[in-house]
Amino acid sequence: MGRLDQSFIKSGNDLVFRICLPSMLFLSTASTHLSESFDRQLIGFGIALTLGSIALLSFVGRRWLRKGRLRVFVQGAFRGNLGIIGVAMVVNAYGESVLPKVGVFFAVLTLLYNVAAIVVLGGGQGRGLVVSLAKNPLVKAIFAGSIWSMLSLPVPEVMHTTLSYLSDITLPLALICIGAGLQWRSFQSNLVPVAWASAYKLVLLPASAVIIGLLMHFEGQDIGILFMMMASPSAAASYVMADQMTDQGAMAGEIVAMTTLASAITTSIGLYVLASLNVLGL
């Protein structure tokens, strides 16, 4: 473990942020037929819920957190691991036939998450914000993948294989860096905001998605998509971006670690309750 020093963590985070994660985002976006299975109402609800969450978290958090910690708290509480965990849960529940629909939902919200994260973490405005967005490798990857998809271009096999290899190491490497960077003293000092961010991400956000969704007459599969996508733990990318853009990378990693460990319990309970109420359409 002595080899996992700060130099390793920094190099690993750079590799994930600049190469592995962009590869995964480009491949997933380019492989999704954005013009097909575009459920405007479902996607619009996901966008509104995300923006509403950011506004609420920012309003509540600014009362007891200074700017650096507030920005990481907000990002950790709204940004879920949609691609690796959320989509996998939905497909496992409803089968491969749901993949086009949930794939478009994932692509649109991933773009929103990355743009929102840059705004939240950087606190940028005007020209500074535009420059940050233009330089961000994640936004570039999603934009390039969207253009590729809209032009209906096939992904060559060699290119697909190479990007898949890079994509496959994204989460493991990010989690290794998170684990190597965890420090008990830091966790103790960040315990309250980490716990609240985790509670919002795993309980309040998915519960709000289901309750409001039912009030808006979503049902069956749509409720399942909303719950499982919103109940996913905080994205490992939130730690990578926070480490690159703020001095609170440790706190971001702690939110990812806590939500990842607790999500198996919260998601299982949530699915059991919703299945008992017969609202998932399973």
PDB file of C-alpha atoms in Angstrom:
ATOM      1  CA  MET A   1       0.000   0.000   0.000  1.00  0.00           C
ATOM      2  CA  GLY A   2       2.992   2.267   0.381  1.00  0.00           C
ATOM      3  CA  ARG A   3       3.051   2.633  -3.392  1.00  0.00           C
ATOM      4  CA  LEU A   4      -0.361   4.310  -3.391  1.00  0.00           C
ATOM      5  CA  ASP A   5       1.028   7.711  -2.482  1.00  0.00           C
ATOM      6  CA  GLN A   6      -0.183  11.170  -3.489  1.00  0.00           C
ATOM      7  CA  SER A   7       1.760  10.972  -6.743  1.00  0.00           C
ATOM      8  CA  PHE A   8      -0.100   7.777  -7.696  1.00  0.00           C
ATOM      9  CA  ILE A   9      -3.455   9.309  -6.726  1.00  0.00           C
ATOM     10  CA  LYS A  10      -2.810  12.451  -8.777  1.00  0.00           C
ATOM     11  CA  SER A  11      -1.659  10.462 -11.821  1.00  0.00           C
ATOM     12  CA  GLY A  12      -4.604   8.077 -11.514  1.00  0.00           C
ATOM     13  CA  ASN A  13      -7.108  10.919 -11.250  1.00  0.00           C
ATOM     14  CA  ASP A  14      -5.566  12.648 -14.272  1.00  0.00           C
ATOM     15  CA  LEU A  15      -5.795   9.424 -16.284  1.00  0.00           C
ATOM     16  CA  VAL A  16      -9.455   8.915 -15.351  1.00  0.00           C
ATOM     17  CA  PHE A  17     -10.407  12.557 -15.906  1.00  0.00           C
ATOM     18  CA  ARG A  18      -8.584  13.128 -19.202  1.00  0.00           C
ATOM     19  CA  ILE A  19      -8.664   9.712 -20.912  1.00  0.00           C
ATOM     20  CA  CYS A  20     -10.701   6.898 -19.336  1.00  0.00           C
ATOM     21  CA  LEU A  21     -13.884   8.758 -18.409  1.00  0.00           C
ATOM     22  CA  PRO A  22     -14.032  10.719 -21.701  1.00  0.00           C
ATOM     23  CA  SER A  23     -13.601   7.408 -23.552  1.00  0.00           C
ATOM     24  CA  MET A  24     -16.520   5.891 -21.656  1.00  0.00           C
ATOM     25  CA  LEU A  25     -18.759   8.927 -22.188  1.00  0.00           C
ATOM     26  CA  PHE A  26     -17.953   9.178 -25.886  1.00  0.00           C
ATOM     27  CA  LEU A  27     -18.556   5.480 -26.481  1.00  0.00           C
ATOM     28  CA  SER A  28     -21.834   5.349 -24.560  1.00  0.00           C
ATOM     29  CA  THR A  29     -23.154   8.519 -26.249  1.00  0.00           C
ATOM     30  CA  ALA A  30     -21.997   7.586 -29.756  1.00  0.00           C
ATOM     31  CA  SER A  31     -23.583   4.138 -29.392  1.00  0.00           C
ATOM     32  CA  THR A  32     -26.960   5.575 -28.323  1.00  0.00           C
ATOM     33  CA  HIS A  33     -29.513   6.499 -30.983  1.00  0.00           C
ATOM     34  CA  LEU A  34     -30.518   9.841 -29.498  1.00  0.00           C
ATOM     35  CA  SER A  35     -33.255  10.451 -32.058  1.00  0.00           C
ATOM     36  CA  GLU A  36     -34.965   7.185 -31.110  1.00  0.00           C
ATOM     37  CA  SER A  37     -36.741   6.426 -27.822  1.00  0.00           C
ATOM     38  CA  PHE A  38     -36.563  10.091 -26.818  1.00  0.00           C
ATOM     39  CA  ASP A  39     -39.210  10.317 -24.109  1.00  0.00           C
ATOM     40  CA  ARG A  40     -39.589  14.066 -23.801  1.00  0.00           C
ATOM     41  CA  GLN A  41     -41.725  13.974 -20.675  1.00  0.00           C
ATOM     42  CA  LEU A  42     -39.482  11.528 -18.791  1.00  0.00           C
ATOM     43  CA  ILE A  43     -36.271  13.323 -19.757  1.00  0.00           C
ATOM     44  CA  GLY A  44     -37.792  16.731 -19.020  1.00  0.00           C
ATOM     45  CA  PHE A  45     -38.782  15.485 -15.568  1.00  0.00           C
ATOM     46  CA  GLY A  46     -35.240  14.207 -14.941  1.00  0.00           C
ATOM     47  CA  ILE A  47     -33.769  17.569 -15.960  1.00  0.00           C
ATOM     48  CA  ALA A  48     -36.219  19.527 -13.794  1.00  0.00           C
ATOM     49  CA  LEU A  49     -35.597  17.251 -10.809  1.00  0.00           C
ATOM     50  CA  THR A  50     -31.829  17.671 -11.146  1.00  0.00           C
ATOM     51  CA  LEU A  51     -31.960  21.458 -11.463  1.00  0.00           C
ATOM     52  CA  GLY A  52     -34.425  21.669  -8.583  1.00  0.00           C
ATOM     53  CA  SER A  53     -32.113  19.533  -6.442  1.00  0.00           C
ATOM     54  CA  ILE A  54     -29.136  21.783  -7.180  1.00  0.00           C
ATOM     55  CA  ALA A  55     -31.130  24.885  -6.250  1.00  0.00           C
ATOM     56  CA  LEU A  56     -32.461  23.318  -3.027  1.00  0.00           C
ATOM     57  CA  LEU A  57     -29.088  21.908  -1.949  1.00  0.00           C
ATOM     58  CA  SER A  58     -27.339  25.208  -2.657  1.00  0.00           C
ATOM     59  CA  PHE A  59     -29.946  27.168  -0.688  1.00  0.00           C
ATOM     60  CA  VAL A  60     -29.866  24.854   2.326  1.00  0.00           C
ATOM     61  CA  GLY A  61     -26.125  24.176   2.275  1.00  0.00           C
ATOM     62  CA  ARG A  62     -24.981  27.797   2.139  1.00  0.00           C
ATOM     63  CA  ARG A  63     -26.365  28.323   5.622  1.00  0.00           C
ATOM     64  CA  TRP A  64     -23.729  26.057   7.223  1.00  0.00           C
ATOM     65  CA  LEU A  65     -20.997  25.287   4.694  1.00  0.00           C
ATOM     66  CA  ARG A  66     -18.292  27.505   3.263  1.00  0.00           C
ATOM     67  CA  LYS A  67     -18.011  27.749  -0.521  1.00  0.00           C
ATOM     68  CA  GLY A  68     -15.495  24.974  -1.202  1.00  0.00           C
ATOM     69  CA  ARG A  69     -17.296  22.366   0.879  1.00  0.00           C
ATOM     70  CA  LEU A  70     -20.710  23.608  -0.268  1.00  0.00           C
ATOM     71  CA  ARG A  71     -19.857  23.011  -3.922  1.00  0.00           C
ATOM     72  CA  VAL A  72     -18.633  19.472  -3.266  1.00  0.00           C
ATOM     73  CA  PHE A  73     -21.645  18.768  -1.047  1.00  0.00           C
ATOM     74  CA  VAL A  74     -24.066  19.863  -3.781  1.00  0.00           C
ATOM     75  CA  GLN A  75     -22.346  17.871  -6.514  1.00  0.00           C
ATOM     76  CA  GLY A  76     -22.101  14.711  -4.408  1.00  0.00           C
ATOM     77  CA  ALA A  77     -25.777  14.885  -3.487  1.00  0.00           C
ATOM     78  CA  PHE A  78     -27.243  15.294  -6.988  1.00  0.00           C
ATOM     79  CA  ARG A  79     -24.818  13.469  -9.287  1.00  0.00           C
ATOM     80  CA  GLY A  80     -25.459   9.741  -9.547  1.00  0.00           C
ATOM     81  CA  ASN A  81     -23.573   6.872 -11.119  1.00  0.00           C
ATOM     82  CA  LEU A  82     -26.091   6.493 -13.936  1.00  0.00           C
ATOM     83  CA  GLY A  83     -24.013   4.702 -16.538  1.00  0.00           C
ATOM     84  CA  ILE A  84     -22.420   1.938 -14.510  1.00  0.00           C
ATOM     85  CA  ILE A  85     -24.995   1.267 -11.789  1.00  0.00           C
ATOM     86  CA  GLY A  86     -28.241   3.034 -12.744  1.00  0.00           C
ATOM     87  CA  VAL A  87     -28.548   1.645 -16.276  1.00  0.00           C
ATOM     88  CA  ALA A  88     -27.439  -1.817 -15.112  1.00  0.00           C
ATOM     89  CA  MET A  89     -30.204  -1.942 -12.477  1.00  0.00           C
ATOM     90  CA  VAL A  90     -32.861  -0.842 -14.961  1.00  0.00           C
ATOM     91  CA  VAL A  91     -31.816  -3.377 -17.608  1.00  0.00           C
ATOM     92  CA  ASN A  92     -31.644  -6.118 -14.976  1.00  0.00           C
ATOM     93  CA  ALA A  93     -35.200  -5.294 -13.913  1.00  0.00           C
ATOM     94  CA  TYR A  94     -36.860  -4.758 -17.302  1.00  0.00           C
ATOM     95  CA  GLY A  95     -34.624  -6.557 -19.795  1.00  0.00           C
ATOM     96  CA  GLU A  96     -32.700  -5.461 -22.871  1.00  0.00           C
ATOM     97  CA  SER A  97     -35.803  -3.943 -24.487  1.00  0.00           C
ATOM     98  CA  VAL A  98     -35.614  -0.945 -22.146  1.00  0.00           C
ATOM     99  CA  LEU A  99     -32.014  -0.136 -23.114  1.00  0.00           C
ATOM    100  CA  PRO A 100     -32.778   2.417 -25.882  1.00  0.00           C
ATOM    101  CA  LYS A 101     -35.115   4.394 -23.634  1.00  0.00           C
ATOM    102  CA  VAL A 102     -32.897   4.382 -20.570  1.00  0.00           C
ATOM    103  CA  GLY A 103     -29.827   4.936 -22.761  1.00  0.00           C
ATOM    104  CA  VAL A 104     -31.165   8.247 -24.059  1.00  0.00           C
ATOM    105  CA  PHE A 105     -32.210   9.239 -20.530  1.00  0.00           C
ATOM    106  CA  PHE A 106     -28.667   8.450 -19.369  1.00  0.00           C
ATOM    107  CA  ALA A 107     -27.028  10.375 -22.227  1.00  0.00           C
ATOM    108  CA  VAL A 108     -29.039  13.562 -21.671  1.00  0.00           C
ATOM    109  CA  LEU A 109     -28.671  13.556 -17.885  1.00  0.00           C
ATOM    110  CA  THR A 110     -24.961  12.755 -18.106  1.00  0.00           C
ATOM    111  CA  LEU A 111     -24.445  15.859 -20.226  1.00  0.00           C
ATOM    112  CA  LEU A 112     -26.483  17.883 -17.729  1.00  0.00           C
ATOM    113  CA  TYR A 113     -24.560  16.418 -14.776  1.00  0.00           C
ATOM    114  CA  ASN A 114     -21.198  17.335 -16.259  1.00  0.00           C
ATOM    115  CA  VAL A 115     -22.195  20.864 -17.238  1.00  0.00           C
ATOM    116  CA  ALA A 116     -23.878  21.414 -13.863  1.00  0.00           C
ATOM    117  CA  ALA A 117     -20.840  20.021 -12.030  1.00  0.00           C
ATOM    118  CA  ILE A 118     -18.536  22.490 -13.787  1.00  0.00           C
ATOM    119  CA  VAL A 119     -20.865  25.349 -12.860  1.00  0.00           C
ATOM    120  CA  VAL A 120     -21.248  24.180  -9.248  1.00  0.00           C
ATOM    121  CA  LEU A 121     -17.592  23.345  -8.600  1.00  0.00           C
ATOM    122  CA  GLY A 122     -16.094  26.246 -10.495  1.00  0.00           C
ATOM    123  CA  GLY A 123     -18.641  28.838  -9.501  1.00  0.00           C
ATOM    124  CA  GLY A 124     -17.881  30.362 -12.886  1.00  0.00           C
ATOM    125  CA  GLN A 125     -19.944  32.956 -14.653  1.00  0.00           C
ATOM    126  CA  GLY A 126     -19.996  34.463 -18.093  1.00  0.00           C
ATOM    127  CA  ARG A 127     -16.886  34.008 -20.182  1.00  0.00           C
ATOM    128  CA  GLY A 128     -15.069  32.047 -17.481  1.00  0.00           C
ATOM    129  CA  LEU A 129     -17.831  29.461 -17.424  1.00  0.00           C
ATOM    130  CA  VAL A 130     -17.854  29.130 -21.215  1.00  0.00           C
ATOM    131  CA  VAL A 131     -14.074  28.634 -21.238  1.00  0.00           C
ATOM    132  CA  SER A 132     -14.316  25.990 -18.479  1.00  0.00           C
ATOM    133  CA  LEU A 133     -16.982  24.108 -20.398  1.00  0.00           C
ATOM    134  CA  ALA A 134     -15.051  24.309 -23.666  1.00  0.00           C
ATOM    135  CA  LYS A 135     -11.881  22.960 -22.057  1.00  0.00           C
ATOM    136  CA  ASN A 136     -13.517  20.182 -20.036  1.00  0.00           C
ATOM    137  CA  PRO A 137     -12.637  16.763 -21.551  1.00  0.00           C
ATOM    138  CA  LEU A 138     -15.905  15.210 -20.346  1.00  0.00           C
ATOM    139  CA  VAL A 139     -18.046  17.811 -22.093  1.00  0.00           C
ATOM    140  CA  LYS A 140     -15.917  17.462 -25.229  1.00  0.00           C
ATOM    141  CA  ALA A 141     -16.415  13.695 -25.193  1.00  0.00           C
ATOM    142  CA  ILE A 142     -20.195  13.918 -24.776  1.00  0.00           C
ATOM    143  CA  PHE A 143     -20.463  16.595 -27.468  1.00  0.00           C
ATOM    144  CA  ALA A 144     -18.359  14.537 -29.907  1.00  0.00           C
ATOM    145  CA  GLY A 145     -20.355  11.406 -29.097  1.00  0.00           C
ATOM    146  CA  SER A 146     -23.649  13.251 -29.644  1.00  0.00           C
ATOM    147  CA  ILE A 147     -22.532  14.488 -33.061  1.00  0.00           C
ATOM    148  CA  TRP A 148     -21.369  10.962 -33.918  1.00  0.00           C
ATOM    149  CA  SER A 149     -24.759   9.567 -32.897  1.00  0.00           C
ATOM    150  CA  MET A 150     -26.807  12.186 -34.750  1.00  0.00           C
ATOM    151  CA  LEU A 151     -24.839  11.480 -37.942  1.00  0.00           C
ATOM    152  CA  SER A 152     -25.596   7.755 -37.439  1.00  0.00           C
ATOM    153  CA  LEU A 153     -21.936   6.887 -37.881  1.00  0.00           C
ATOM    154  CA  PRO A 154     -20.894   3.342 -36.952  1.00  0.00           C
ATOM    155  CA  VAL A 155     -18.141   2.957 -34.362  1.00  0.00           C
ATOM    156  CA  PRO A 156     -15.316   0.958 -36.034  1.00  0.00           C
ATOM    157  CA  GLU A 157     -14.511  -2.288 -34.271  1.00  0.00           C
ATOM    158  CA  VAL A 158     -10.907  -1.344 -33.495  1.00  0.00           C
ATOM    159  CA  MET A 159     -12.026   2.014 -32.085  1.00  0.00           C
ATOM    160  CA  HIS A 160     -14.834   0.373 -30.096  1.00  0.00           C
ATOM    161  CA  THR A 161     -12.459  -2.210 -28.615  1.00  0.00           C
ATOM    162  CA  THR A 162      -9.867   0.395 -27.624  1.00  0.00           C
ATOM    163  CA  LEU A 163     -12.418   2.714 -26.029  1.00  0.00           C
ATOM    164  CA  SER A 164     -14.036  -0.236 -24.253  1.00  0.00           C
ATOM    165  CA  TYR A 165     -10.714  -1.178 -22.649  1.00  0.00           C
ATOM    166  CA  LEU A 166     -10.270   2.378 -21.418  1.00  0.00           C
ATOM    167  CA  SER A 167     -13.893   2.532 -20.245  1.00  0.00           C
ATOM    168  CA  ASP A 168     -13.578  -0.709 -18.301  1.00  0.00           C
ATOM    169  CA  ILE A 169     -10.838   0.638 -16.053  1.00  0.00           C
ATOM    170  CA  THR A 170     -12.627   3.917 -15.288  1.00  0.00           C
ATOM    171  CA  LEU A 171     -14.572   2.860 -12.204  1.00  0.00           C
ATOM    172  CA  PRO A 172     -11.951   0.487 -10.711  1.00  0.00           C
ATOM    173  CA  LEU A 173      -9.164   3.061 -11.039  1.00  0.00           C
ATOM    174  CA  ALA A 174     -11.342   5.873  -9.693  1.00  0.00           C
ATOM    175  CA  LEU A 175     -12.367   3.746  -6.683  1.00  0.00           C
ATOM    176  CA  ILE A 176      -8.719   2.788  -6.032  1.00  0.00           C
ATOM    177  CA  CYS A 177      -7.787   6.471  -5.985  1.00  0.00           C
ATOM    178  CA  ILE A 178     -10.725   7.242  -3.695  1.00  0.00           C
ATOM    179  CA  GLY A 179      -9.739   4.454  -1.307  1.00  0.00           C
ATOM    180  CA  ALA A 180      -6.086   5.451  -1.328  1.00  0.00           C
ATOM    181  CA  GLY A 181      -7.024   9.040  -0.554  1.00  0.00           C
ATOM    182  CA  LEU A 182      -9.417   8.334   2.331  1.00  0.00           C
ATOM    183  CA  GLN A 183      -8.188   9.625   5.691  1.00  0.00           C
ATOM    184  CA  TRP A 184      -9.969   9.066   8.990  1.00  0.00           C
ATOM    185  CA  ARG A 185      -9.214  12.572  10.269  1.00  0.00           C
ATOM    186  CA  SER A 186     -10.690  14.122   7.128  1.00  0.00           C
ATOM    187  CA  PHE A 187     -13.742  11.868   7.319  1.00  0.00           C
ATOM    188  CA  GLN A 188     -14.375  12.893  10.916  1.00  0.00           C
ATOM    189  CA  SER A 189     -14.271  16.591  10.043  1.00  0.00           C
ATOM    190  CA  ASN A 190     -16.543  16.090   7.027  1.00  0.00           C
ATOM    191  CA  LEU A 191     -18.926  13.584   8.622  1.00  0.00           C
ATOM    192  CA  VAL A 192     -21.987  15.851   8.861  1.00  0.00           C
ATOM    193  CA  PRO A 193     -22.036  17.159   5.254  1.00  0.00           C
ATOM    194  CA  VAL A 194     -21.034  13.724   3.922  1.00  0.00           C
ATOM    195  CA  ALA A 195     -23.885  12.071   5.842  1.00  0.00           C
ATOM    196  CA  TRP A 196     -26.444  14.638   4.679  1.00  0.00           C
ATOM    197  CA  ALA A 197     -25.271  14.463   1.058  1.00  0.00           C
ATOM    198  CA  SER A 198     -25.507  10.667   1.221  1.00  0.00           C
ATOM    199  CA  ALA A 199     -28.985  10.758   2.790  1.00  0.00           C
ATOM    200  CA  TYR A 200     -30.226  13.111   0.098  1.00  0.00           C
ATOM    201  CA  LYS A 201     -28.688  11.088  -2.724  1.00  0.00           C
ATOM    202  CA  LEU A 202     -29.877   7.670  -1.554  1.00  0.00           C
ATOM    203  CA  VAL A 203     -33.197   8.449   0.150  1.00  0.00           C
ATOM    204  CA  LEU A 204     -34.643  11.911  -0.409  1.00  0.00           C
ATOM    205  CA  LEU A 205     -33.850  12.244  -4.128  1.00  0.00           C
ATOM    206  CA  PRO A 206     -35.244   8.871  -5.276  1.00  0.00           C
ATOM    207  CA  ALA A 207     -38.238   9.215  -2.940  1.00  0.00           C
ATOM    208  CA  SER A 208     -38.990  12.653  -4.387  1.00  0.00           C
ATOM    209  CA  ALA A 209     -38.626  11.289  -7.928  1.00  0.00           C
ATOM    210  CA  VAL A 210     -41.183   8.546  -7.249  1.00  0.00           C
ATOM    211  CA  ILE A 211     -43.695  10.666  -5.324  1.00  0.00           C
ATOM    212  CA  ILE A 212     -43.650  13.584  -7.763  1.00  0.00           C
ATOM    213  CA  GLY A 213     -43.551  11.173 -10.691  1.00  0.00           C
ATOM    214  CA  LEU A 214     -46.702   9.412  -9.483  1.00  0.00           C
ATOM    215  CA  LEU A 215     -48.424  12.770  -9.003  1.00  0.00           C
ATOM    216  CA  MET A 216     -47.511  13.586 -12.616  1.00  0.00           C
ATOM    217  CA  HIS A 217     -49.066  10.260 -13.724  1.00  0.00           C
ATOM    218  CA  PHE A 218     -45.872   8.407 -14.560  1.00  0.00           C
ATOM    219  CA  GLU A 219     -46.352   4.690 -14.029  1.00  0.00           C
ATOM    220  CA  GLY A 220     -44.785   1.269 -14.344  1.00  0.00           C
ATOM    221  CA  GLN A 221     -41.496   1.239 -16.198  1.00  0.00           C
ATOM    222  CA  ASP A 222     -41.073   5.017 -16.022  1.00  0.00           C
ATOM    223  CA  ILE A 223     -41.323   4.967 -12.227  1.00  0.00           C
ATOM    224  CA  GLY A 224     -38.777   2.161 -12.144  1.00  0.00           C
ATOM    225  CA  ILE A 225     -36.365   4.118 -14.352  1.00  0.00           C
ATOM    226  CA  LEU A 226     -36.729   7.243 -12.229  1.00  0.00           C
ATOM    227  CA  PHE A 227     -36.211   5.394  -8.965  1.00  0.00           C
ATOM    228  CA  MET A 228     -33.259   3.246 -10.003  1.00  0.00           C
ATOM    229  CA  MET A 229     -31.423   6.049 -11.812  1.00  0.00           C
ATOM    230  CA  MET A 230     -31.918   8.520  -8.966  1.00  0.00           C
ATOM    231  CA  ALA A 231     -31.134   5.926  -6.262  1.00  0.00           C
ATOM    232  CA  SER A 232     -27.711   5.138  -7.732  1.00  0.00           C
ATOM    233  CA  PRO A 233     -24.742   6.136  -5.539  1.00  0.00           C
ATOM    234  CA  SER A 234     -22.711   9.262  -6.184  1.00  0.00           C
ATOM    235  CA  ALA A 235     -20.653   8.998  -9.344  1.00  0.00           C
ATOM    236  CA  ALA A 236     -16.934   8.300  -9.030  1.00  0.00           C
ATOM    237  CA  ALA A 237     -16.546  11.091 -11.583  1.00  0.00           C
ATOM    238  CA  SER A 238     -17.740  13.558  -8.935  1.00  0.00           C
ATOM    239  CA  TYR A 239     -14.618  12.772  -6.904  1.00  0.00           C
ATOM    240  CA  VAL A 240     -12.355  13.048  -9.948  1.00  0.00           C
ATOM    241  CA  MET A 241     -13.803  16.434 -10.944  1.00  0.00           C
ATOM    242  CA  ALA A 242     -13.796  17.771  -7.381  1.00  0.00           C
ATOM    243  CA  ASP A 243     -10.159  16.733  -6.978  1.00  0.00           C
ATOM    244  CA  GLN A 244      -9.277  18.508 -10.227  1.00  0.00           C
ATOM    245  CA  MET A 245     -11.280  21.674  -9.611  1.00  0.00           C
ATOM    246  CA  THR A 246     -11.319  22.218  -5.815  1.00  0.00           C
ATOM    247  CA  ASP A 247      -9.289  21.565  -2.668  1.00  0.00           C
ATOM    248  CA  GLN A 248     -12.044  19.323  -1.280  1.00  0.00           C
ATOM    249  CA  GLY A 249     -11.358  16.122  -3.213  1.00  0.00           C
ATOM    250  CA  ALA A 250     -11.208  14.117   0.018  1.00  0.00           C
ATOM    251  CA  MET A 251     -14.756  15.092   0.967  1.00  0.00           C
ATOM    252  CA  ALA A 252     -16.022  14.171  -2.511  1.00  0.00           C
ATOM    253  CA  GLY A 253     -14.351  10.768  -2.203  1.00  0.00           C
ATOM    254  CA  GLU A 254     -15.964  10.218   1.172  1.00  0.00           C
ATOM    255  CA  ILE A 255     -19.420  10.906  -0.284  1.00  0.00           C
ATOM    256  CA  VAL A 256     -18.769   8.426  -3.097  1.00  0.00           C
ATOM    257  CA  ALA A 257     -17.515   5.805  -0.631  1.00  0.00           C
ATOM    258  CA  MET A 258     -20.434   6.209   1.794  1.00  0.00           C
ATOM    259  CA  THR A 259     -23.128   6.197  -0.897  1.00  0.00           C
ATOM    260  CA  THR A 260     -21.550   3.225  -2.689  1.00  0.00           C
ATOM    261  CA  LEU A 261     -21.504   1.168   0.517  1.00  0.00           C
ATOM    262  CA  ALA A 262     -24.993   2.168   1.633  1.00  0.00           C
ATOM    263  CA  SER A 263     -26.767   2.044  -1.735  1.00  0.00           C
ATOM    264  CA  ALA A 264     -27.106  -1.745  -1.730  1.00  0.00           C
ATOM    265  CA  ILE A 265     -29.266  -1.449   1.395  1.00  0.00           C
ATOM    266  CA  THR A 266     -31.275   1.655   0.463  1.00  0.00           C
ATOM    267  CA  THR A 267     -31.943   0.509  -3.104  1.00  0.00           C
ATOM    268  CA  SER A 268     -33.029  -2.947  -1.978  1.00  0.00           C
ATOM    269  CA  ILE A 269     -35.451  -1.494   0.579  1.00  0.00           C
ATOM    270  CA  GLY A 270     -36.802   0.989  -1.967  1.00  0.00           C
ATOM    271  CA  LEU A 271     -37.368  -1.679  -4.616  1.00  0.00           C
ATOM    272  CA  TYR A 272     -39.074  -3.948  -2.095  1.00  0.00           C
ATOM    273  CA  VAL A 273     -41.456  -1.179  -1.001  1.00  0.00           C
ATOM    274  CA  LEU A 274     -42.276  -0.118  -4.559  1.00  0.00           C
ATOM    275  CA  ALA A 275     -42.774  -3.716  -5.702  1.00  0.00           C
ATOM    276  CA  SER A 276     -45.091  -4.300  -2.734  1.00  0.00           C
ATOM    277  CA  LEU A 277     -47.110  -1.246  -3.804  1.00  0.00           C
ATOM    278  CA  ASN A 278     -47.190  -2.653  -7.370  1.00  0.00           C
ATOM    279  CA  VAL A 279     -46.009   0.578  -9.010  1.00  0.00           C
ATOM    280  CA  LEU A 280     -42.943  -0.725 -10.902  1.00  0.00           C
ATOM    281  CA  GLY A 281     -44.812  -2.592 -13.617  1.00  0.00           C
ATOM    282  CA  LEU A 282     -42.745  -5.744 -13.074  1.00  0.00           C
TER     283      LEU A 282
END
